[in-house]
Tab-separated table of C-alpha atoms in Angstrom:
chain	number	residue	atom	x	y	z
A	1	MET	CA	55.807	-76.773	-58.640
A	2	ALA	CA	54.635	-79.307	-56.025
A	3	ARG	CA	55.772	-82.885	-56.512
A	4	ALA	CA	52.889	-85.329	-57.085
A	5	VAL	CA	52.413	-88.082	-54.518
A	6	THR	CA	50.943	-91.359	-55.785
A	7	THR	CA	48.042	-93.064	-54.055
A	8	GLN	CA	50.369	-95.972	-53.173
A	9	LYS	CA	52.853	-93.653	-51.422
A	10	LYS	CA	49.981	-91.987	-49.579
A	11	ALA	CA	48.794	-95.364	-48.361
A	12	ILE	CA	52.347	-96.355	-47.207
A	13	TYR	CA	52.856	-93.059	-45.417
A	14	THR	CA	49.458	-93.320	-43.703
A	15	VAL	CA	50.067	-96.949	-42.571
A	16	ALA	CA	53.579	-95.989	-41.315
A	17	ALA	CA	52.253	-92.913	-39.488
A	18	TRP	CA	49.530	-94.979	-37.757
A	19	GLY	CA	52.003	-97.660	-36.906
A	20	ILE	CA	54.438	-95.241	-35.288
A	21	GLY	CA	51.589	-93.511	-33.453
A	22	LEU	CA	50.233	-96.735	-32.060
A	23	LEU	CA	53.709	-97.808	-31.010
A	24	ILE	CA	54.215	-94.615	-29.087
A	25	PHE	CA	50.741	-94.760	-27.565
A	26	PHE	CA	50.828	-98.425	-26.602
A	27	PRO	CA	52.678	-98.001	-23.219
A	28	ILE	CA	50.003	-95.466	-22.161
A	29	LEU	CA	47.256	-97.834	-23.270
A	30	TRP	CA	48.855	-100.782	-21.424
A	31	THR	CA	49.254	-98.665	-18.244
A	32	PHE	CA	45.579	-97.692	-18.444
A	33	LEU	CA	44.360	-101.256	-18.955
A	34	THR	CA	46.625	-102.602	-16.204
A	35	SER	CA	45.119	-100.084	-13.768
A	36	PHE	CA	41.799	-101.951	-14.002
A	37	LYS	CA	43.314	-105.404	-13.370
A	38	THR	CA	43.877	-107.247	-10.115
A	39	GLU	CA	47.463	-107.648	-9.016
A	40	GLY	CA	47.408	-111.307	-10.044
A	41	THR	CA	46.188	-110.486	-13.529
A	42	ALA	CA	48.646	-107.667	-13.928
A	43	VAL	CA	51.630	-110.086	-13.586
A	44	ALA	CA	50.049	-112.955	-15.459
A	45	ASP	CA	52.283	-114.880	-17.906
A	46	PRO	CA	51.303	-114.722	-20.737
A	47	PRO	CA	50.014	-111.166	-20.387
A	48	VAL	CA	46.319	-110.523	-20.514
A	49	PHE	CA	45.397	-107.684	-22.789
A	50	LEU	CA	41.596	-107.080	-22.921
A	51	PHE	CA	39.792	-110.122	-21.741
A	52	PHE	CA	39.931	-109.936	-17.903
A	53	ASP	CA	37.640	-108.977	-15.017
A	54	TRP	CA	37.757	-105.208	-14.821
A	55	THR	CA	37.882	-103.617	-11.399
A	56	THR	CA	38.214	-100.134	-10.000
A	57	ASP	CA	39.547	-101.239	-6.666
A	58	ASN	CA	43.037	-100.019	-7.452
A	59	TYR	CA	41.794	-96.399	-7.807
A	60	THR	CA	39.893	-96.733	-4.558
A	61	VAL	CA	43.016	-97.976	-2.745
A	62	VAL	CA	45.155	-95.240	-4.229
A	63	GLN	CA	42.639	-92.534	-3.206
A	64	GLU	CA	42.452	-93.924	0.312
A	65	ARG	CA	46.223	-94.266	0.689
A	66	SER	CA	47.395	-90.977	-0.813
A	67	ASN	CA	46.231	-87.372	-0.887
A	68	TYR	CA	46.102	-87.161	-4.692
A	69	MET	CA	44.724	-83.587	-4.743
A	70	ARG	CA	47.714	-82.290	-2.808
A	71	TYR	CA	50.189	-83.895	-5.178
A	72	LEU	CA	48.178	-82.602	-8.097
A	73	TRP	CA	48.099	-79.017	-6.729
A	74	ASN	CA	51.869	-79.125	-6.184
A	75	SER	CA	52.413	-80.260	-9.797
A	76	VAL	CA	50.101	-77.476	-11.071
A	77	VAL	CA	51.960	-74.827	-9.040
A	78	ILE	CA	55.443	-76.041	-9.912
A	79	ALA	CA	54.769	-76.596	-13.629
A	80	GLY	CA	52.762	-73.419	-14.097
A	81	GLY	CA	54.959	-71.232	-11.899
A	82	SER	CA	58.244	-72.360	-13.455
A	83	THR	CA	56.810	-71.852	-16.998
A	84	LEU	CA	55.457	-68.405	-16.248
A	85	LEU	CA	58.717	-67.261	-14.584
A	86	GLY	CA	60.705	-68.753	-17.475
A	87	VAL	CA	58.599	-66.963	-20.139
A	88	ILE	CA	58.958	-63.561	-18.204
A	89	ILE	CA	62.720	-63.960	-18.310
A	90	ALA	CA	62.985	-65.485	-21.757
A	91	VAL	CA	60.948	-62.921	-23.698
A	92	PRO	CA	63.378	-60.030	-23.210
A	93	ALA	CA	66.311	-62.410	-23.640
A	94	ALA	CA	64.995	-63.752	-26.890
A	95	TRP	CA	64.094	-60.188	-28.082
A	96	SER	CA	67.711	-59.071	-27.468
A	97	MET	CA	69.093	-62.057	-29.388
A	98	ALA	CA	66.735	-61.667	-32.299
A	99	PHE	CA	66.825	-57.921	-32.792
A	100	VAL	CA	69.892	-56.393	-31.214
A	101	PRO	CA	72.931	-56.659	-33.618
A	102	GLY	CA	76.363	-57.714	-32.510
A	103	ASN	CA	75.487	-59.593	-29.362
A	104	ARG	CA	77.179	-62.909	-30.287
A	105	THR	CA	73.756	-64.602	-30.461
A	106	LYS	CA	75.014	-67.952	-31.868
A	107	ASP	CA	77.691	-68.307	-29.193
A	108	ILE	CA	75.206	-67.586	-26.470
A	109	LEU	CA	72.616	-69.976	-27.845
A	110	LEU	CA	75.176	-72.744	-28.174
A	111	TRP	CA	76.399	-72.096	-24.655
A	112	MET	CA	72.840	-72.382	-23.338
A	113	LEU	CA	72.336	-75.566	-25.253
A	114	SER	CA	75.585	-77.013	-23.775
A	115	THR	CA	74.118	-76.644	-20.291
A	116	LYS	CA	71.426	-79.172	-21.298
A	117	MET	CA	74.197	-81.717	-22.026
A	118	LEU	CA	75.487	-81.580	-18.374
A	119	PRO	CA	74.291	-84.605	-16.400
A	120	ALA	CA	71.773	-83.370	-13.836
A	121	VAL	CA	73.363	-85.430	-11.053
A	122	GLY	CA	76.578	-83.438	-11.608
A	123	VAL	CA	75.026	-80.310	-10.080
A	124	LEU	CA	72.615	-82.032	-7.716
A	125	TYR	CA	74.872	-81.825	-4.590
A	126	PRO	CA	75.706	-78.043	-4.797
A	127	ILE	CA	72.065	-77.119	-5.504
A	128	TYR	CA	70.978	-79.396	-2.632
A	129	ILE	CA	73.435	-77.715	-0.261
A	130	VAL	CA	72.391	-74.218	-1.422
A	131	LEU	CA	68.700	-75.024	-0.782
A	132	ILE	CA	69.491	-76.371	2.697
A	133	ARG	CA	71.560	-73.315	3.609
A	134	LEU	CA	68.751	-71.032	2.431
A	135	GLY	CA	66.200	-73.060	4.341
A	136	VAL	CA	64.005	-73.633	1.240
A	137	LEU	CA	64.546	-77.326	0.657
A	138	ASP	CA	61.216	-79.170	-0.006
A	139	THR	CA	59.342	-75.965	-0.926
A	140	LYS	CA	57.368	-75.227	-4.021
A	141	GLY	CA	59.235	-71.920	-4.520
A	142	ALA	CA	62.616	-73.550	-4.674
A	143	LEU	CA	61.328	-76.150	-7.111
A	144	ILE	CA	59.776	-73.491	-9.333
A	145	VAL	CA	63.106	-71.735	-9.655
A	146	VAL	CA	65.143	-74.930	-10.175
A	147	VAL	CA	62.805	-76.390	-12.864
A	148	MET	CA	62.649	-72.938	-14.515
A	149	MET	CA	66.454	-72.841	-14.772
A	150	ILE	CA	66.514	-76.370	-16.171
A	151	ASN	CA	64.043	-75.508	-18.948
A	152	LEU	CA	65.014	-71.847	-19.554
A	153	PRO	CA	67.456	-72.700	-22.487
A	154	ILE	CA	64.593	-74.430	-24.337
A	155	ILE	CA	62.199	-71.567	-23.684
A	156	ILE	CA	64.713	-69.005	-24.983
A	157	TRP	CA	65.611	-71.156	-28.040
A	158	MET	CA	61.940	-71.530	-29.031
A	159	LEU	CA	61.073	-67.860	-28.519
A	160	TYR	CA	64.144	-66.750	-30.420
A	161	THR	CA	63.076	-68.940	-33.347
A	162	TYR	CA	59.615	-67.361	-33.378
A	163	PHE	CA	60.904	-63.772	-32.927
A	164	LYS	CA	63.246	-64.156	-35.855
A	165	GLU	CA	60.203	-64.640	-38.125
A	166	ILE	CA	58.784	-61.191	-37.168
A	167	PRO	CA	59.795	-58.451	-39.578
A	168	VAL	CA	62.131	-56.051	-37.843
A	169	ASP	CA	60.528	-53.160	-39.792
A	170	ILE	CA	57.434	-53.382	-37.679
A	171	LEU	CA	59.456	-52.896	-34.466
A	172	GLU	CA	61.368	-50.014	-36.053
A	173	ALA	CA	58.075	-48.339	-37.018
A	174	ALA	CA	56.889	-48.660	-33.381
A	175	ARG	CA	60.083	-46.972	-32.181
A	176	MET	CA	59.624	-44.176	-34.648
A	177	ASP	CA	56.135	-43.676	-33.265
A	178	GLY	CA	57.633	-43.183	-29.856
A	179	ALA	CA	57.145	-46.650	-28.296
A	180	SER	CA	59.397	-47.327	-25.391
A	181	LEU	CA	61.326	-50.586	-25.078
A	182	ARG	CA	58.726	-51.931	-22.603
A	183	ASN	CA	55.805	-51.024	-24.884
A	184	GLU	CA	57.605	-52.458	-27.919
A	185	ILE	CA	58.015	-55.846	-26.225
A	186	ILE	CA	54.617	-55.977	-24.527
A	187	HIS	CA	52.291	-54.294	-27.016
A	188	VAL	CA	53.994	-54.934	-30.378
A	189	LEU	CA	56.209	-58.034	-30.224
A	190	THR	CA	54.269	-60.238	-27.809
A	191	PRO	CA	50.905	-60.093	-29.584
A	192	MET	CA	52.506	-60.917	-32.909
A	193	ALA	CA	54.273	-63.980	-31.399
A	194	ILE	CA	51.294	-65.353	-29.425
A	195	PRO	CA	51.168	-68.670	-31.372
A	196	GLY	CA	54.814	-69.290	-30.646
A	197	ILE	CA	54.552	-68.166	-27.039
A	198	ALA	CA	51.533	-70.357	-26.538
A	199	SER	CA	53.268	-73.441	-27.907
A	200	THR	CA	56.340	-72.666	-25.856
A	201	ILE	CA	54.207	-72.435	-22.663
A	202	LEU	CA	52.407	-75.739	-23.495
A	203	LEU	CA	55.593	-77.586	-24.232
A	204	ASN	CA	57.317	-76.403	-21.105
A	205	VAL	CA	54.394	-77.137	-18.903
A	206	ILE	CA	54.593	-80.684	-20.157
A	207	LEU	CA	58.383	-80.809	-19.492
A	208	ALA	CA	57.926	-79.354	-16.021
A	209	TRP	CA	55.043	-81.700	-15.287
A	210	ASN	CA	57.105	-84.724	-16.232
A	211	GLU	CA	60.279	-83.616	-14.459
A	212	ALA	CA	61.225	-86.448	-12.015
A	213	PHE	CA	64.908	-86.154	-11.181
A	214	TRP	CA	64.790	-82.823	-9.429
A	215	THR	CA	61.309	-83.195	-7.916
A	216	LEU	CA	62.235	-86.581	-6.371
A	217	ASN	CA	65.619	-85.404	-5.016
A	218	LEU	CA	64.549	-81.942	-3.755
A	219	THR	CA	61.354	-82.825	-2.064
A	220	ALA	CA	60.305	-85.003	0.799
A	221	ASP	CA	56.614	-84.372	1.520
A	222	ASP	CA	55.431	-80.748	1.571
A	223	ALA	CA	56.222	-79.849	-2.103
A	224	ALA	CA	56.085	-83.384	-3.545
A	225	PRO	CA	54.340	-83.412	-6.964
A	226	LEU	CA	52.760	-86.234	-8.889
A	227	THR	CA	56.172	-87.773	-9.759
A	228	ALA	CA	56.633	-88.458	-6.064
A	229	PHE	CA	53.057	-89.718	-5.914
A	230	ILE	CA	53.934	-92.337	-8.553
A	231	ALA	CA	57.269	-93.267	-6.938
A	232	SER	CA	55.544	-93.934	-3.582
A	233	TYR	CA	54.079	-97.092	-5.111
A	234	SER	CA	57.499	-98.631	-5.529
A	235	SER	CA	58.162	-100.106	-2.094
A	236	PRO	CA	60.757	-102.524	-0.571
A	237	GLU	CA	58.024	-105.170	-0.508
A	238	GLY	CA	57.901	-105.126	-4.266
A	239	LEU	CA	56.053	-103.429	-7.157
A	240	PHE	CA	52.316	-103.457	-7.106
A	241	TYR	CA	51.803	-103.121	-10.806
A	242	ALA	CA	48.047	-102.593	-10.828
A	243	LYS	CA	48.106	-99.913	-8.100
A	244	LEU	CA	51.260	-98.394	-9.710
A	245	SER	CA	49.357	-98.237	-13.020
A	246	ALA	CA	46.364	-96.571	-11.403
A	247	ALA	CA	48.609	-93.945	-9.781
A	248	SER	CA	50.423	-93.405	-13.066
A	249	THR	CA	47.106	-93.013	-14.962
A	250	MET	CA	45.885	-90.436	-12.406
A	251	ALA	CA	49.200	-88.573	-12.707
A	252	ILE	CA	49.294	-88.345	-16.514
A	253	ALA	CA	45.593	-87.867	-17.163
A	254	PRO	CA	45.598	-84.083	-16.541
A	255	ILE	CA	48.528	-83.391	-18.943
A	256	LEU	CA	47.090	-85.783	-21.534
A	257	ILE	CA	43.784	-83.899	-21.413
A	258	LEU	CA	45.594	-80.547	-21.670
A	259	GLY	CA	47.587	-81.791	-24.658
A	260	TRP	CA	44.525	-83.225	-26.371
A	261	PHE	CA	42.486	-79.950	-26.180
A	262	SER	CA	45.498	-77.752	-27.026
A	263	GLN	CA	46.934	-79.887	-29.888
A	264	LYS	CA	45.828	-77.471	-32.575
A	265	GLN	CA	47.449	-74.527	-30.839
A	266	LEU	CA	50.549	-76.603	-30.138
A	267	VAL	CA	50.936	-77.692	-33.757
A	268	ARG	CA	50.233	-74.148	-34.957
A	269	GLY	CA	52.951	-72.738	-32.705
A	270	LEU	CA	55.503	-75.429	-33.545
A	271	THR	CA	55.064	-74.778	-37.226
A	272	PHE	CA	55.058	-70.972	-36.857
A	273	GLY	CA	57.224	-69.577	-39.543
A	274	ALA	CA	57.946	-72.947	-41.118
A	275	VAL	CA	56.020	-72.112	-44.320
A	276	LYS	CA	56.608	-68.795	-46.052
């Protein structure tokens, strides 16, 4: 029997939820507002929130100074390519962990999780040397592989969780009907786990899009994504906050729009199997 929730508790929960949401959203709002200020207004003390002379000059300067579309395309290729490659590798791996008995799944999952605890700078030097020796430093292909490897444990963990919610009897029935392993994964398992796969793809696109450490250290110009685009506005002469905010707004706008339009699918996938 469901526990009754009083009107007072509902009001408290609602206010708390809105408060936390506004607290999380405030840095994005402040960055957006600062992008329309002059440099003098951006560093004013006390800070100016809404009542200032709005200008779009910062966006004009950013467009003239930087090739925004090239950075955007690099981000799209790296985020999309690394996520797609990760899913292709993770689906069979998660299937094996979820449905093949006696494969020490918990130990493997914990080992994969432990790799996320390793400081990224600890493996930067060997990866950097390997990419130089292979002649692929500052290429989109190399970044796709590196970012995929960084996020692969998360992809496998998420897919494993979704696959475990699928009744194994359905897969056994497909095998009895003569389905091969390939057909079982592609035509039976994958369609049933589409909500989970979709949410995994969305979440990992966001993680890859926001990846800064590897993209800043393994690129110079040719494969530089939007993280490098933002960093280029931090110069020895100082920080130009208004222009930096304009560049940041242009960099986060595509992923915010993607998240806004796909929020229902993301929530559906993240709660897949939570309620039985």
